[in-house]
Short mmCIF file of C-alpha atoms in Angstrom, two decimals:
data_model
loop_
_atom_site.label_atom_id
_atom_site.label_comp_id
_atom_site.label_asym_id
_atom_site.label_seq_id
_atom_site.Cartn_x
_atom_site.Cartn_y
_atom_site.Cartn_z
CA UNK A 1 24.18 86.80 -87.73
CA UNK A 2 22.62 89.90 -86.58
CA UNK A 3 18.44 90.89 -87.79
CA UNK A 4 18.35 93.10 -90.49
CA UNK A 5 16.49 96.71 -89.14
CA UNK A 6 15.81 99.10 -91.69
CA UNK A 7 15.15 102.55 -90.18
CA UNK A 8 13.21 105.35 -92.45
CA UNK A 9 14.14 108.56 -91.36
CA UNK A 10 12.47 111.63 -92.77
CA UNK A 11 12.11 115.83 -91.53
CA UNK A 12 11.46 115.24 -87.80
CA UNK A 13 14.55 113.33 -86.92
CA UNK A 14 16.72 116.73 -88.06
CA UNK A 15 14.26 119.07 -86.54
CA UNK A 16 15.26 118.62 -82.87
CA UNK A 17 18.62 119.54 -84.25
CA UNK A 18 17.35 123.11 -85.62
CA UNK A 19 16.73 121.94 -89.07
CA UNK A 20 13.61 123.22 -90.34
CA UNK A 21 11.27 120.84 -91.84
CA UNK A 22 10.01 120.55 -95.42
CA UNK A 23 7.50 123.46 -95.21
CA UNK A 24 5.27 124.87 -92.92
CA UNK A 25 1.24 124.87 -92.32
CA UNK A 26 1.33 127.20 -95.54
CA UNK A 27 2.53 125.12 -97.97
CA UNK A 28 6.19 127.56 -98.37
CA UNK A 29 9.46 126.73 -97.75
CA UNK A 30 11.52 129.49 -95.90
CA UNK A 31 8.83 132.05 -97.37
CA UNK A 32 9.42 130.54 -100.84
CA UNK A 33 6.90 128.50 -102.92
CA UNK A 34 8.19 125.10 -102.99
CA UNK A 35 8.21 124.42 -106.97
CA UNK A 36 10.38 128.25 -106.97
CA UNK A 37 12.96 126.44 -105.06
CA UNK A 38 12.58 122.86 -105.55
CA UNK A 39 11.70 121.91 -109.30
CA UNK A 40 13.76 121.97 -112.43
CA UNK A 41 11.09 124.74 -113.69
CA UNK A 42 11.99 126.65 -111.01
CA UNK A 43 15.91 126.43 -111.29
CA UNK A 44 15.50 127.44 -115.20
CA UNK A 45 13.47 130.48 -114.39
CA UNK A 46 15.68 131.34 -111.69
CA UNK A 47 18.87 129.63 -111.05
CA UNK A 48 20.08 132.38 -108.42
CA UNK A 49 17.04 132.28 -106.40
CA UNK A 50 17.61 128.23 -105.86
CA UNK A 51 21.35 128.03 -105.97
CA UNK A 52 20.69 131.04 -102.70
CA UNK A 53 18.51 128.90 -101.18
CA UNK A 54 20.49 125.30 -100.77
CA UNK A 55 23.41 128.31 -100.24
CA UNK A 56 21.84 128.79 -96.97
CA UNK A 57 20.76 125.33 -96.39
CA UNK A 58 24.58 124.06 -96.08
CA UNK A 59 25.28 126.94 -94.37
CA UNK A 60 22.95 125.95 -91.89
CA UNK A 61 23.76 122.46 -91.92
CA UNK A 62 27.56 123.24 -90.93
CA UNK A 63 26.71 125.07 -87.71
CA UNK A 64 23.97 122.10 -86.33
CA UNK A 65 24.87 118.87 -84.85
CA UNK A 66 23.19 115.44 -84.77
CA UNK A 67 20.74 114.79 -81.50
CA UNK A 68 19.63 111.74 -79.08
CA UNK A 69 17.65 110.01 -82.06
CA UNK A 70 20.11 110.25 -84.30
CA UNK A 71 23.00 108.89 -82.03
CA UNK A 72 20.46 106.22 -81.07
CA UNK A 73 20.04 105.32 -84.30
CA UNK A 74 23.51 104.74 -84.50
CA UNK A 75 23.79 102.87 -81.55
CA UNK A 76 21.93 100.39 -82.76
CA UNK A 77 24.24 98.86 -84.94
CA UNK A 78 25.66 97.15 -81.90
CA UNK A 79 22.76 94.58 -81.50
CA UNK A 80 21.50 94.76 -85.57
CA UNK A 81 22.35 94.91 -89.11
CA UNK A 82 21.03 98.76 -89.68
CA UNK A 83 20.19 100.87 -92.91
CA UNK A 84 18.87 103.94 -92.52
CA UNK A 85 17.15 104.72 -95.41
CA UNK A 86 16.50 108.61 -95.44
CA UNK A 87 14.53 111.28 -96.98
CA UNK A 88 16.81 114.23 -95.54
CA UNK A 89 19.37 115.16 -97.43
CA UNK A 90 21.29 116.67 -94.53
CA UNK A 91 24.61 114.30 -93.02
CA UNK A 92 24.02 114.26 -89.16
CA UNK A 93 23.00 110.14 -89.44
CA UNK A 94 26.48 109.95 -90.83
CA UNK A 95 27.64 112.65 -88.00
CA UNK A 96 25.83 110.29 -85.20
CA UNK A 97 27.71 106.91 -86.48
CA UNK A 98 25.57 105.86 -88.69
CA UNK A 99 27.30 103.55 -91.38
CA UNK A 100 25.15 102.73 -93.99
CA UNK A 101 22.80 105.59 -94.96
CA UNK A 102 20.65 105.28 -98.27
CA UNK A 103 19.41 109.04 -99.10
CA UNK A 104 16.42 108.99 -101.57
CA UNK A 105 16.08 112.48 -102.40
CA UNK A 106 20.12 113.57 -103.06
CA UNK A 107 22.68 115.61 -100.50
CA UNK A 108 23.07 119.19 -99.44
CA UNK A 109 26.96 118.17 -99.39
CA UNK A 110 27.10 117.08 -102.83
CA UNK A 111 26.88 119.22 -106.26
CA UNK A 112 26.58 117.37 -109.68
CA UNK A 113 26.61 118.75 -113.18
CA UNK A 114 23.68 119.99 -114.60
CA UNK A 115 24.14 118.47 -118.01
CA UNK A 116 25.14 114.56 -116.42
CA UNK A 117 23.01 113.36 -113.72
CA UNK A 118 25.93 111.09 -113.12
CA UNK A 119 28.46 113.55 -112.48
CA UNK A 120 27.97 113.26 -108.77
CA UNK A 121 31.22 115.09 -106.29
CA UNK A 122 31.38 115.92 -102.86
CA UNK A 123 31.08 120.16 -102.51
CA UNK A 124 30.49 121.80 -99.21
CA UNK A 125 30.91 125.45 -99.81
CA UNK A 126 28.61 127.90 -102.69
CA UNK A 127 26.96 126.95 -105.34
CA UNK A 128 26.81 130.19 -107.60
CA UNK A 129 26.15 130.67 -111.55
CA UNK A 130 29.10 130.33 -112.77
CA UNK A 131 30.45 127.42 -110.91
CA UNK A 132 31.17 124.61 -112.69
CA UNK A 133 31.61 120.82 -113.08
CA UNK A 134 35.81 120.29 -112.23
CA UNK A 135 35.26 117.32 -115.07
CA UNK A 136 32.45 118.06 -117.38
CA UNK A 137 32.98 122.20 -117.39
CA UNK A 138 29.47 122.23 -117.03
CA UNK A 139 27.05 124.44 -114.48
CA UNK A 140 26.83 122.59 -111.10
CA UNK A 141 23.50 122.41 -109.10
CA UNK A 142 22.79 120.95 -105.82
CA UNK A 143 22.62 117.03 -105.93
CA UNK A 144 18.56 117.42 -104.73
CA UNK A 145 16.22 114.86 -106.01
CA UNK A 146 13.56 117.93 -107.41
CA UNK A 147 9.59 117.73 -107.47
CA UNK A 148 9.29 116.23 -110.93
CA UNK A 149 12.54 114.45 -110.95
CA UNK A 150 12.75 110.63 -110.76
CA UNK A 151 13.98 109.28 -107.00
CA UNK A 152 17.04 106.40 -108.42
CA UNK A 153 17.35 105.26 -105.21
CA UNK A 154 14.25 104.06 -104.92
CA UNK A 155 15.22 101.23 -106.84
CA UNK A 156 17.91 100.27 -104.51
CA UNK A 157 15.95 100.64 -101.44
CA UNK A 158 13.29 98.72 -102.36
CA UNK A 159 15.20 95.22 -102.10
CA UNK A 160 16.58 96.42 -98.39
CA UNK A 161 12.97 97.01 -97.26
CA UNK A 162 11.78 93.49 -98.61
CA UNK A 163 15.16 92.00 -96.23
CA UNK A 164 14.05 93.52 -93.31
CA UNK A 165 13.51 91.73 -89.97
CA UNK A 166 12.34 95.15 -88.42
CA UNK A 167 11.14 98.49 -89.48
CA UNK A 168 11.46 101.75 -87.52
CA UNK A 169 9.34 104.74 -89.36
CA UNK A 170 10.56 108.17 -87.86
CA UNK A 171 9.98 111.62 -88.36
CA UNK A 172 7.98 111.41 -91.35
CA UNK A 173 4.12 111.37 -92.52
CA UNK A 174 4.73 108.90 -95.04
CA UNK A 175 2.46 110.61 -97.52
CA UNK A 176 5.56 111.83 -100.10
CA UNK A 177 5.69 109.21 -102.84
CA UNK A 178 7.16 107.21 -103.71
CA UNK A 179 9.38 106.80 -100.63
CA UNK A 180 5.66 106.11 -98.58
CA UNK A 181 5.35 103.52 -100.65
CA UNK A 182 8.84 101.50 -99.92
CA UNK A 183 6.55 99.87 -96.44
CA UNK A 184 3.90 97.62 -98.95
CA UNK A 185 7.25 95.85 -100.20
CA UNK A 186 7.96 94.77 -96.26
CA UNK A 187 7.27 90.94 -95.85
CA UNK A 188 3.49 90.68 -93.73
CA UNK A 189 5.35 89.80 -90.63
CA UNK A 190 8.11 92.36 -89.74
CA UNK A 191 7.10 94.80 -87.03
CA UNK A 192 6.78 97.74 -88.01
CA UNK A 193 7.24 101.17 -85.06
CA UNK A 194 5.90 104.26 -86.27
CA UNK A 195 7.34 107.69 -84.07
CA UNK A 196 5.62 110.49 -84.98
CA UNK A 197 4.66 113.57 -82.54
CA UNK A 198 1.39 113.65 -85.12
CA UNK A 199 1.07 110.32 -86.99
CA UNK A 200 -0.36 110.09 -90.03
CA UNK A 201 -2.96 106.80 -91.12
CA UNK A 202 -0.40 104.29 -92.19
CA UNK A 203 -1.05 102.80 -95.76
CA UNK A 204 -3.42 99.17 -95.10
CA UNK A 205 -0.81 97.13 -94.16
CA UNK A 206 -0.60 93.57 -92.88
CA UNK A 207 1.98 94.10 -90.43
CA UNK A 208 2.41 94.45 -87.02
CA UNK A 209 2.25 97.95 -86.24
CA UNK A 210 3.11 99.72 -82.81
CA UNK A 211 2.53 103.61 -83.23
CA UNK A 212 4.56 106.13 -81.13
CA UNK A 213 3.09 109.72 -80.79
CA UNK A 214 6.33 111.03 -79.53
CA UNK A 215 9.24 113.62 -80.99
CA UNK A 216 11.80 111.60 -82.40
CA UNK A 217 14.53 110.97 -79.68
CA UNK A 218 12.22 110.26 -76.90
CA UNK A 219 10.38 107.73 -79.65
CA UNK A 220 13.69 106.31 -80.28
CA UNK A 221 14.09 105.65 -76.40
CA UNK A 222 10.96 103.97 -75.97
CA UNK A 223 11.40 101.93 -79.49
CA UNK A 224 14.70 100.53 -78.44
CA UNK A 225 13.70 99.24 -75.08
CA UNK A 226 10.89 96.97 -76.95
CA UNK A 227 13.51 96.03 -79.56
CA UNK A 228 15.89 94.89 -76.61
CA UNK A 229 13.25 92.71 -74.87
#
């Protein structure tokens, strides 16, 4: 039976593919406040200006392509048992080979009705006012997991951290709760590799903890060669 890796993924995994991370040194996203564009405040004071902005966010996403981390990611579901478990809500793990990706905060390529958080569909092309829900007849939004909103899928990754056998952290700074907080429910023995160009202090942890300063796909080079010894 093969070991059970668990791979968190977050903004600088997509960034050597031309996706811009989360904001910049500024605090603003694309020139925008983040709570204009990413809160439910925000989308009820101004449901063009946010609808616009994931607009050009999938637009992007369909003319970028998954890189060397992310295919090496995928690649190693050959030797282990992988989940990615993801804070990007783009679809180039999927694109790589991925098979089982988790994404905690929602999908550019999926809409949902504003009215029933439940009323989840598949929708790569505009969002505008005035597009709605196919079943509920209802205003669709983008299915993003908001600033203020609660994270469901925390719940589910939770359980798939406490499995693992390995842990790769990649491309994030692990200090956006409460997906940082999914590495105190890994069991005080499973390695833990950290690849980040400028790592952040881990949370005190009991595990063992090998920290790579690197951009993501040469980090994912270096990780796999100690996972194969």
């Amino acid at each position: 039976m093969k070991k059970k890796l668990v791979v968190l993924s977050g903004a600088g995994v997509s960034a050597e593919s031309g996706i811009n991370t989360f904001r910049d040194a500024g605090g603003l996203w694309e020139g925008h406040n983040i709570m204009e564009v990413a809160s439910p405040q925000g989308f009820a004071k101004n449901p063009s200006l946010v609808l616009d902005f994931y607009n050009k966010r999938r637009q992007q996403l369909h003319t970028v392509h998954p890189n060397k981390a992310h295919t090496l990611i995928a690649e190693l579901e050959q030797i282990f048992d992988v989940t990615v478990i993801t804070q990007n809500v783009d679809d180039l793990h999927e694109r790589a080979g991925s098979t089982n990706v988790l994404h905690l905060h929602g999908e550019l390529l999926k809409a949902r009705c504003t009215q029933n958080t439940t009323a989840i569909i598949d929708w790569t092309t505009d969002i505008i006012e005035g597009t709605l829900h196919p079943t509920t007849k209802k205003q669709l939004r983008p299915h993003i997991v908001w600033f203020g909103e609660d994270v469901p899928a925390i719940a589910e990754a939770i359980p798939i951290v406490e499995k693992a056998d390995y842990i790769i952290v990649i491309g994030t700074s692990l200090q956006v709760y409460p997906a940082a907080g999914l590495m105190e429910y890994a069991a005080p023995n499973v390695p833990i590799q950290y690849i980040d160009p400028n790592p952040a202090e881990l949370p005190s942890l009991s595990n063992p903890i090998e920290v790579f300063p690197l951009k993501a796909s040469e980090g994912m080079k270096t990780a796999m060669n100690k996972l194969k010894c």
